mmCIF file of C-alpha atoms in Angstrom:
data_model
loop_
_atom_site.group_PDB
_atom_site.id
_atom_site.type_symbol
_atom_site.label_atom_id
_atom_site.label_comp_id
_atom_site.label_asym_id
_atom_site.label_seq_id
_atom_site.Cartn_x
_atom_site.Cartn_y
_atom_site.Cartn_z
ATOM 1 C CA UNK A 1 10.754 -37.657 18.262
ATOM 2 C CA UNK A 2 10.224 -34.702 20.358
ATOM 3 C CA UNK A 3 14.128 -34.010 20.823
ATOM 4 C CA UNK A 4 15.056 -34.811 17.201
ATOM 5 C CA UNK A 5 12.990 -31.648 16.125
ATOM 6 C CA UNK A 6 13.924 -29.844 19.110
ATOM 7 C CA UNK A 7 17.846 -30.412 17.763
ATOM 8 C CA UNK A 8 17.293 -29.873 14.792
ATOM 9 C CA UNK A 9 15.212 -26.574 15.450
ATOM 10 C CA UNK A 10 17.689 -25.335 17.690
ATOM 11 C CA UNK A 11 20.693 -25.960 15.443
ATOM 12 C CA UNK A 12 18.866 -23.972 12.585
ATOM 13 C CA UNK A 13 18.223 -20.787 14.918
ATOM 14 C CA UNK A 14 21.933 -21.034 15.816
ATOM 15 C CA UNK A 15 23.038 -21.455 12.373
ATOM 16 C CA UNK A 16 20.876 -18.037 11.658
ATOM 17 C CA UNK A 17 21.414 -16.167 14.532
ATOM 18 C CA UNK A 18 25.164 -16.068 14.233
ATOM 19 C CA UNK A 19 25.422 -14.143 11.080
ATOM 20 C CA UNK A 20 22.547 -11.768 11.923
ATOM 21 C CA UNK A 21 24.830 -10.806 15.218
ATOM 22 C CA UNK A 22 27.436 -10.128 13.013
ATOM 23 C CA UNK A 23 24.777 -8.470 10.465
ATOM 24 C CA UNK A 24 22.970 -6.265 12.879
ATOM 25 C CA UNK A 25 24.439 -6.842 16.097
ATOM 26 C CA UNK A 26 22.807 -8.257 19.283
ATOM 27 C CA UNK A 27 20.844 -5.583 20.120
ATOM 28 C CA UNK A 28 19.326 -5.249 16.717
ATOM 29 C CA UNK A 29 19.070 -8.522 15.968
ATOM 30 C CA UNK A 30 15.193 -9.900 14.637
ATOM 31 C CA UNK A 31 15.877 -13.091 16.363
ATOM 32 C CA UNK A 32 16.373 -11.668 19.907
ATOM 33 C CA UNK A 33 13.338 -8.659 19.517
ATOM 34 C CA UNK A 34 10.514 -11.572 18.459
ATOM 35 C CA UNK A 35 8.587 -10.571 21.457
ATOM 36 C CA UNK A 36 9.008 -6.679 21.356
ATOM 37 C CA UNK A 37 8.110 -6.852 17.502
ATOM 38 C CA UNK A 38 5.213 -8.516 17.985
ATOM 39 C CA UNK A 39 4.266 -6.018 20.251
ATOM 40 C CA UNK A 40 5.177 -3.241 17.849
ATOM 41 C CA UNK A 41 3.266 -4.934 15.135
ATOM 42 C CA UNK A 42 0.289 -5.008 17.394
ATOM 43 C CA UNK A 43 0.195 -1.203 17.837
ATOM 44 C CA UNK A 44 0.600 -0.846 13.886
ATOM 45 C CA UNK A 45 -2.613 -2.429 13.604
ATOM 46 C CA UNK A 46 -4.405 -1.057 16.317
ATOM 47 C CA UNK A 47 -3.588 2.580 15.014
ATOM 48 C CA UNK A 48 -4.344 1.312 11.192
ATOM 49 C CA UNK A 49 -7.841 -0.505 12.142
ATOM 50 C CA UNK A 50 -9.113 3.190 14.445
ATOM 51 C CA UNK A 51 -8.029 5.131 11.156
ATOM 52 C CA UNK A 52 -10.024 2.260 8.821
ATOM 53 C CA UNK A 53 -13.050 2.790 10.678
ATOM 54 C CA UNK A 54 -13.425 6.489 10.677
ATOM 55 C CA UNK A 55 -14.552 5.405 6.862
ATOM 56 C CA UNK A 56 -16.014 2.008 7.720
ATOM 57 C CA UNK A 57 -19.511 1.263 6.787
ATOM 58 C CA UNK A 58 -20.512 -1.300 9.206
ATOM 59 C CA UNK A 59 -24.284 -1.532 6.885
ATOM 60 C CA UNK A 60 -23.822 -5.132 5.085
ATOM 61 C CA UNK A 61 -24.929 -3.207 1.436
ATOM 62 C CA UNK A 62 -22.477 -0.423 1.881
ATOM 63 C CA UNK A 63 -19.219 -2.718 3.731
ATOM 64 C CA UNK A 64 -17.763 -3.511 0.202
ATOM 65 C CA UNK A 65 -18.108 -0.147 -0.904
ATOM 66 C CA UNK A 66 -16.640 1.746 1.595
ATOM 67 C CA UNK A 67 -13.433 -0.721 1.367
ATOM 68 C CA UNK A 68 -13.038 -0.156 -2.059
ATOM 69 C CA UNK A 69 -13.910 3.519 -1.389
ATOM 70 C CA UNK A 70 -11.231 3.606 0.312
ATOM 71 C CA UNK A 71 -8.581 1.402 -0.959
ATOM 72 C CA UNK A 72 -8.666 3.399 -4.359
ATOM 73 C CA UNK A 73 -10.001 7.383 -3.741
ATOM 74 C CA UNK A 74 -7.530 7.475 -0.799
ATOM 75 C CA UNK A 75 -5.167 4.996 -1.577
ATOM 76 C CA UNK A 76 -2.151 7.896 -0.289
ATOM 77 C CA UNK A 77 -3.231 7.596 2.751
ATOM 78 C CA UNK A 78 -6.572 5.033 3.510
ATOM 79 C CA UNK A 79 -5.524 2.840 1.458
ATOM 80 C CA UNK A 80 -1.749 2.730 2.482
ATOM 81 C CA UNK A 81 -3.216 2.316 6.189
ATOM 82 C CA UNK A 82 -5.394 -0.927 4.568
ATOM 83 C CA UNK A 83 -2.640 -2.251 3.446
ATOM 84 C CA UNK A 84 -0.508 -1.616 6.938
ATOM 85 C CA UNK A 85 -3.423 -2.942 8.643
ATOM 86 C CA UNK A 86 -3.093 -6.645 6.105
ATOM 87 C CA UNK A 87 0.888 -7.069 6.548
ATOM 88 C CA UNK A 88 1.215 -5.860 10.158
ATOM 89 C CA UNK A 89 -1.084 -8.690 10.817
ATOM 90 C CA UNK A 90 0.882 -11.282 9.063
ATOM 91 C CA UNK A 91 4.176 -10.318 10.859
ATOM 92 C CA UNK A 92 2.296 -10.916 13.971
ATOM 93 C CA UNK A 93 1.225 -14.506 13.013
ATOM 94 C CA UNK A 94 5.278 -14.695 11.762
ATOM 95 C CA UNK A 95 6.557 -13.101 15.137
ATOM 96 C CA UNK A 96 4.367 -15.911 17.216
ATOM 97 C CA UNK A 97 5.036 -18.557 14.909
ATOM 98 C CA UNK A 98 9.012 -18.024 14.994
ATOM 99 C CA UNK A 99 8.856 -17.169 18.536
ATOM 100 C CA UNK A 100 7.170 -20.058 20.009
ATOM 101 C CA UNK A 101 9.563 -22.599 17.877
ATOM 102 C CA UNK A 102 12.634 -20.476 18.989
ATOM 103 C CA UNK A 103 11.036 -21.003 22.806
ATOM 104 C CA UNK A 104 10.853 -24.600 22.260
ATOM 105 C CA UNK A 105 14.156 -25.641 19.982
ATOM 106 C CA UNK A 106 15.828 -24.101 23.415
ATOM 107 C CA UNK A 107 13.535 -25.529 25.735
ATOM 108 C CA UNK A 108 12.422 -22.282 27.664
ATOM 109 C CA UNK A 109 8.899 -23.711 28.814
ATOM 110 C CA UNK A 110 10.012 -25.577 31.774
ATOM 111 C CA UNK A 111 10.450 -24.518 35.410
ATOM 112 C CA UNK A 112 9.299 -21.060 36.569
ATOM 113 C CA UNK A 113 8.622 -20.544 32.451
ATOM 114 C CA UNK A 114 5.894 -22.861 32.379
ATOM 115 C CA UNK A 115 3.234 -19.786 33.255
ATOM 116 C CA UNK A 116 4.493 -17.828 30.162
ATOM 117 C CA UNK A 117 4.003 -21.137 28.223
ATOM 118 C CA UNK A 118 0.530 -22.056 28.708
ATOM 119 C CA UNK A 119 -0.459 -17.696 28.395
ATOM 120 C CA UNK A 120 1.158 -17.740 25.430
ATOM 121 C CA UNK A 121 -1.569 -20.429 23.673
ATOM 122 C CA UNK A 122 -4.606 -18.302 24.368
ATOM 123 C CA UNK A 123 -2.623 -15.502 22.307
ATOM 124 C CA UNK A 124 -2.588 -17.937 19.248
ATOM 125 C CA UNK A 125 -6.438 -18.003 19.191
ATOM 126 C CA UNK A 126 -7.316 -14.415 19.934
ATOM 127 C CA UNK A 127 -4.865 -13.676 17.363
ATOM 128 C CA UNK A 128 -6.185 -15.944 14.487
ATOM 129 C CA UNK A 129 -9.862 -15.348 15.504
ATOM 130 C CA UNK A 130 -9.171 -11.440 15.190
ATOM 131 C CA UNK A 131 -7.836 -12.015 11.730
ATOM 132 C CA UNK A 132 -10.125 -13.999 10.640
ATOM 133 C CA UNK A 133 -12.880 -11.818 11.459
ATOM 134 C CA UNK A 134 -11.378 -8.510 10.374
ATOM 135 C CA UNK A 135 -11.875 -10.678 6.486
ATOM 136 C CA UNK A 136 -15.386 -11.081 7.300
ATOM 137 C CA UNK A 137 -15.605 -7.301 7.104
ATOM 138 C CA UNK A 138 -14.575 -6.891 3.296
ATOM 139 C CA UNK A 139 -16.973 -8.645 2.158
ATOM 140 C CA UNK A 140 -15.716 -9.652 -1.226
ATOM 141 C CA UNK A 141 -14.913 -13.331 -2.384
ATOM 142 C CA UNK A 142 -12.039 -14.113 0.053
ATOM 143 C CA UNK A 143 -14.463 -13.382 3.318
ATOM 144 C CA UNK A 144 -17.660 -15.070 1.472
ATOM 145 C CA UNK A 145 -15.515 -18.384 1.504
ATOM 146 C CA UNK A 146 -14.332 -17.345 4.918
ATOM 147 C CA UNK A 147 -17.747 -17.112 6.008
ATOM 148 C CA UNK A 148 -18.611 -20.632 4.750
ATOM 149 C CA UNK A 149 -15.737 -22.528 6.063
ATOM 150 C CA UNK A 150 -15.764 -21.084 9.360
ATOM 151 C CA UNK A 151 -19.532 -21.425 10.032
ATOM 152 C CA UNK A 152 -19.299 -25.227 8.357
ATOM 153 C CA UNK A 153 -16.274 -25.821 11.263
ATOM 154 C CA UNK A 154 -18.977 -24.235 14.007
ATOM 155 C CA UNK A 155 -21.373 -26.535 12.594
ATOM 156 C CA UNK A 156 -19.661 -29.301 12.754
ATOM 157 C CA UNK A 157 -19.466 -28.367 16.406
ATOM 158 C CA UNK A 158 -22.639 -29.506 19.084
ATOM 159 C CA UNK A 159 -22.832 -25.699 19.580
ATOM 160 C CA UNK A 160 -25.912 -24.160 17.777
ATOM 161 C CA UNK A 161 -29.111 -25.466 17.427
ATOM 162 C CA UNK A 162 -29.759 -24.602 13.425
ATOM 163 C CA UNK A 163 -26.763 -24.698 11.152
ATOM 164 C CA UNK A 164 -25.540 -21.217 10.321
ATOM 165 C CA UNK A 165 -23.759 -21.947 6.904
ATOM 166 C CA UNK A 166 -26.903 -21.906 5.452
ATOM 167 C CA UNK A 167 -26.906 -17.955 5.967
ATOM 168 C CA UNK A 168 -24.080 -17.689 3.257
ATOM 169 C CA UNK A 169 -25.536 -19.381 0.936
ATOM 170 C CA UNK A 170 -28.869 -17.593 0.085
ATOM 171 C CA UNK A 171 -29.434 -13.771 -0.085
ATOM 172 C CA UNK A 172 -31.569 -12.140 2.361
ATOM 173 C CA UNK A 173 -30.569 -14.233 5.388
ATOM 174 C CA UNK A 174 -27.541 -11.391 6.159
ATOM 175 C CA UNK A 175 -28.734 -8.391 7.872
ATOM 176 C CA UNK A 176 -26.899 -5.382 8.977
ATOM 177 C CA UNK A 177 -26.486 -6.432 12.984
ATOM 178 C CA UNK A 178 -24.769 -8.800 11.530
ATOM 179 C CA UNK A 179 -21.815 -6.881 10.705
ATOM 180 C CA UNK A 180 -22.363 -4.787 13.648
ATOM 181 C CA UNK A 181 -21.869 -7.805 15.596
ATOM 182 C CA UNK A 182 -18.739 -8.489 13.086
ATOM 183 C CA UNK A 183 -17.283 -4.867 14.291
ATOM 184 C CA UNK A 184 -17.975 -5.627 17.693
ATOM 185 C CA UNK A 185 -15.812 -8.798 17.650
ATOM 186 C CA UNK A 186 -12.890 -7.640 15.361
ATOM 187 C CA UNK A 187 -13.020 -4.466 17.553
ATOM 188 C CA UNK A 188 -13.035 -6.691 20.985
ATOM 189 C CA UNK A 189 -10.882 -9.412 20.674
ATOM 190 C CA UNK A 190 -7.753 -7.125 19.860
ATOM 191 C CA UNK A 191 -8.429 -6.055 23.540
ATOM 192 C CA UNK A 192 -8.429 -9.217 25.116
ATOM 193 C CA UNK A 193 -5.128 -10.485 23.055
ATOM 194 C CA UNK A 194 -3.574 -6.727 24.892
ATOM 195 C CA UNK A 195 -4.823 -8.018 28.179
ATOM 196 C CA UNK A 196 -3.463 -11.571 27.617
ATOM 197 C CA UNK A 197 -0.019 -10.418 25.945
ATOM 198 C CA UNK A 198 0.471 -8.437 29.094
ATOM 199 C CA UNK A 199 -0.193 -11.586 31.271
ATOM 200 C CA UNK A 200 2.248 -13.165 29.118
ATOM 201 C CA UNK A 201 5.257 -11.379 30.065
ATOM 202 C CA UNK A 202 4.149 -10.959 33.808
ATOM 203 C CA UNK A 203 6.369 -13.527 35.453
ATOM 204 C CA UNK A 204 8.971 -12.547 33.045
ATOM 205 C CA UNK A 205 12.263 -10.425 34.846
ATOM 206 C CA UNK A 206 13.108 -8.184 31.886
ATOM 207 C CA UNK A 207 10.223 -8.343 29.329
ATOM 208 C CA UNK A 208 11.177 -6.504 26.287
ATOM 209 C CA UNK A 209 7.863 -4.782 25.506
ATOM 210 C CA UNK A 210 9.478 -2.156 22.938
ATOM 211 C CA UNK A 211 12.258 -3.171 20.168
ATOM 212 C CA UNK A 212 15.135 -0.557 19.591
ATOM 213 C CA UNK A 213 14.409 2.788 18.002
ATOM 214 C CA UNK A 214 16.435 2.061 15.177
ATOM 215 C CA UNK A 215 14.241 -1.587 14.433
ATOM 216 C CA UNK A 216 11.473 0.024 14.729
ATOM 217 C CA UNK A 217 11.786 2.900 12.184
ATOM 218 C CA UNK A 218 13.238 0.307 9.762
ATOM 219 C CA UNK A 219 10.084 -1.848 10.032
ATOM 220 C CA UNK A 220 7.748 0.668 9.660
ATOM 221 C CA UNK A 221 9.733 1.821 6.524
ATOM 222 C CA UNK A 222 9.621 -1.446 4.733
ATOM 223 C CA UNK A 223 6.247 -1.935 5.788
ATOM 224 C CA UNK A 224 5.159 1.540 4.457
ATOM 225 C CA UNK A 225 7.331 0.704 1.245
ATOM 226 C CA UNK A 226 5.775 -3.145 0.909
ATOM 227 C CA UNK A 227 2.217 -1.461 1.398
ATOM 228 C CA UNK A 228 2.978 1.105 -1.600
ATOM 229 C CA UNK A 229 4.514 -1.574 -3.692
ATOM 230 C CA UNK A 230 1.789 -4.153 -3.324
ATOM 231 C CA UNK A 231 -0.955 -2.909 -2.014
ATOM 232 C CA UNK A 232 -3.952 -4.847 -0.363
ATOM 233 C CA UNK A 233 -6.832 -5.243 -2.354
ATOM 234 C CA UNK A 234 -10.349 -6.835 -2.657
ATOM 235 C CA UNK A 235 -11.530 -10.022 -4.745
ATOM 236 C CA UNK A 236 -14.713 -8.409 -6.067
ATOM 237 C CA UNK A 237 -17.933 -8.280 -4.084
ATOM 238 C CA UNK A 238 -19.669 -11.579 -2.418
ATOM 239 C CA UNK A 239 -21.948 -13.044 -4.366
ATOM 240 C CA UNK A 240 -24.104 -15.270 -1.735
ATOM 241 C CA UNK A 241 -25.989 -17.390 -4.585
ATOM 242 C CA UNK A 242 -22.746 -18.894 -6.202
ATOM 243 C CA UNK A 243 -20.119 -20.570 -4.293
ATOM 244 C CA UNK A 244 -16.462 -19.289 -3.921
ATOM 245 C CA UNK A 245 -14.485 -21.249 -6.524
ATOM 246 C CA UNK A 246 -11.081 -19.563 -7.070
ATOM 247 C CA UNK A 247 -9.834 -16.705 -4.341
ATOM 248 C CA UNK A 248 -6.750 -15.733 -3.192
ATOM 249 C CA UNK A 249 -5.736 -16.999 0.466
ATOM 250 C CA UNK A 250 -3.676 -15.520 2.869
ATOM 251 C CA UNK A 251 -1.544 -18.269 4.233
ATOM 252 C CA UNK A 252 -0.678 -16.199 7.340
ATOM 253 C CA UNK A 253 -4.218 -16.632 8.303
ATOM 254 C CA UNK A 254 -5.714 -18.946 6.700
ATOM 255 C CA UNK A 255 -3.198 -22.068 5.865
ATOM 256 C CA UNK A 256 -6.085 -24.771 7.791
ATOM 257 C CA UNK A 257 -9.039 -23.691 5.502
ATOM 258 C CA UNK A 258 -7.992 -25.808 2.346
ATOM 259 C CA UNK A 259 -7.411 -28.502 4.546
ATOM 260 C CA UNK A 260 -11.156 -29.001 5.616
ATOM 261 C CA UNK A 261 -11.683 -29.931 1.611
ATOM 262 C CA UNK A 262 -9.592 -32.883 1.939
ATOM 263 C CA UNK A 263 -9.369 -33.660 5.822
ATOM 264 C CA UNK A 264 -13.075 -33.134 6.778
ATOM 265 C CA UNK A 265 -14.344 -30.708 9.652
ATOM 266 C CA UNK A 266 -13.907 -33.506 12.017
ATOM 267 C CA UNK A 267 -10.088 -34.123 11.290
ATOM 268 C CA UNK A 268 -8.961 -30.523 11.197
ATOM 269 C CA UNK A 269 -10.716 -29.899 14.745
ATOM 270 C CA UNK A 270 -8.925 -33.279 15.790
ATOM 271 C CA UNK A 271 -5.182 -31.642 14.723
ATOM 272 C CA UNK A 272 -6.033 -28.645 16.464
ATOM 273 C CA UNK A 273 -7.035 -30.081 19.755
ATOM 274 C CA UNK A 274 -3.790 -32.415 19.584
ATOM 275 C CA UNK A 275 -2.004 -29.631 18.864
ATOM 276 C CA UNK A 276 -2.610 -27.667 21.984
ATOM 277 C CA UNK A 277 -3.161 -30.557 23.772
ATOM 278 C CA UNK A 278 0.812 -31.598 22.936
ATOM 279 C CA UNK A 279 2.188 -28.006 22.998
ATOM 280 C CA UNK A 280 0.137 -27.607 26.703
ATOM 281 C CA UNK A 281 1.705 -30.646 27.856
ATOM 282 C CA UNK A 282 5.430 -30.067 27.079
ATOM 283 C CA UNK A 283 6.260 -28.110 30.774
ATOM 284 C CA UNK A 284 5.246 -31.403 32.334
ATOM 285 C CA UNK A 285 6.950 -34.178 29.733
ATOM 286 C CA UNK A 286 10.282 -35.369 31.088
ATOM 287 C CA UNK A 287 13.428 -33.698 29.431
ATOM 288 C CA UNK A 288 15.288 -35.562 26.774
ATOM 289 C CA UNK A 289 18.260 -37.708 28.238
ATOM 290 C CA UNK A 290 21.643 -36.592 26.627
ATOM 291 C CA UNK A 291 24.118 -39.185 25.814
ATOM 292 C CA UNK A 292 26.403 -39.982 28.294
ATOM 293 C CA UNK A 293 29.796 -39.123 26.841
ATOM 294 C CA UNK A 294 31.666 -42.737 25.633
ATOM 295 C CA UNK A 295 34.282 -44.166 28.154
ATOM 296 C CA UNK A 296 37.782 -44.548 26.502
ATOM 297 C CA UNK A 297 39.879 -47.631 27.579
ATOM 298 C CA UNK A 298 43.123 -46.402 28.259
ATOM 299 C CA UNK A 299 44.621 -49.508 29.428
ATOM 300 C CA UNK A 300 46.482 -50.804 26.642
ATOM 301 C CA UNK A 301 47.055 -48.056 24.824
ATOM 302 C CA UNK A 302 50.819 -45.913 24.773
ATOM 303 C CA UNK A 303 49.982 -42.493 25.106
ATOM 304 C CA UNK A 304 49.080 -41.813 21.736
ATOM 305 C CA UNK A 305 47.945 -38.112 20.777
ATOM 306 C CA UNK A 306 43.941 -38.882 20.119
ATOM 307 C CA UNK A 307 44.485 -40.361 23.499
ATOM 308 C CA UNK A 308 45.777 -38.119 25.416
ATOM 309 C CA UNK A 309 43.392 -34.961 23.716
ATOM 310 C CA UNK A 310 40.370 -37.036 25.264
#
């Protein structure tokens, strides 16, 4: 089962990379910068989310305000930032995603690359559990059913002693510290996903840490340009004594959190554990067998063509 999608993974990325040789070349080619871009993208939102929080009120009565503040007095420049800070993001989770099926379609996990394997799954969480709490800071709709989901998962967990869903559910539960503690972990976790990304490419000869000049620029142009086009926005402020019926996800993000409506808590922490579990466990699984080439009998045949070509 394993090799099937491996084969038919692999034959897809050759099937695309060809043309985008041809289209770019190979030293601007997408498919070949995955890592350096994701680094890139990473610096995009550091330097978006410092500028954001020059005008950040971390207070939990003034957070929604000072978003909006921002997203639509300063839109030209504040808000454009938002917005870079929202779609950087997601071409992160696209970089990783691409890049660790493009690792295993060719099977570059096993050996000496087994160490860049295994760092590679720690980046997955730090990256989603930045994300996730960097919507916890808008306050609006979208991070009010964030809130509940996420705490109803950690619930679901033998972790805490009280159940902490309940403090999204009533008002006057939420205090400021709170959101400080919010800042503190959007602002920390970044860090640690630097530290790890750098452990990543450690054992790696040539690490490409920076894509070409020319890749770059053209990113951050259709980034800017996406960003003016469609602009990130809020859902309206959280309202803590009526649940979250209709928002708008972000399937970059936040693809699992439907899921827990019709899986349960308990299956969607069960597909994640198997998950890593599997993807932890490929260096050590034995390779797939090729098929031995098929034997020709040549001994009653007259030299035919065919025959002769094999």
């Amino acid at each position: 089962m394993i090799g099937a999608v491996r084969s038919v993974l692999r034959h897809g990325f050759e099937l695309i990379e060809r043309p985008f040789d041809r289209l770019f070349g190979p030293a601007l080619n997408p498919l070949a910068q995955l890592g350096a871009l994701g680094f890139f993208f990473f610096w995009i939102v550091s330097v978006s989310g410092i500028y954001l929080f020059i005008f950040f009120d971390t207070g939990i009565e003034r957070a929604y305000e000072s978003v909006e503040y921002i997203t639509k007095n300063h839109w030209y420049h504040a808000g454009v930032m938002r917005s870079l800070h929202r779609y950087a993001s997601d071409l992160m989770v696209v970089m990783l995603v691409v890049h660790l099926l493009r690792e295993f379609s060719f099977d570059h996990y096993r050996g000496v690359r087994w160490f860049s394997w295994l760092t590679g799954l720690p980046i997955i969480w730090l990256l989603y559990t930045s994300g996730i709490t960097g919507y916890w800071l808008v306050w609006d709709k979208l991070a009010h059913y964030v809130a509940l989901v996420t705490s109803e998962l950690l619930d679901w967990l033998p972790i805490f002693g009280e159940p902490i869903a309940r403090n999204f559910i009533a008002t006057g539960t939420l205090t400021s510290r709170f959101f400080t503690l919010m800042v503190f972990m959007h602002v920390a976790i970044p860090r640690f996903l630097l530290f790890v990304m750098w452990i990543h490419i450690l054992r790696i000869s040539r690490p490409k840490m920076n894509p070409p000049r020319f890749l770059a620029a053209m990113s951050l142009v259709i980034l800017v340009g996406v960003s003016l086009w469609k602009p990130a926005l809020s859902q309206g402020h959280v309202d803590l004594t009526r649940a979250p019926v209709q928002v708008g996800l972000d399937w970059f993000y936040l693809p699992l959190y439907p899921l827990t409506d019709y899986w349960g808590k308990g299956a969607v922490w069960a597909f994640l554990g198997t998950f890593f579990l599997m993807v932890g466990l490929l260096p050590w699984l034995p390779p797939m067998r090729r098929a031995k080439p098929a034997q020709v009998d040549l001994t009653h045949c007259n030299g035919c063509a065919r025959c002769a070509e094999d």
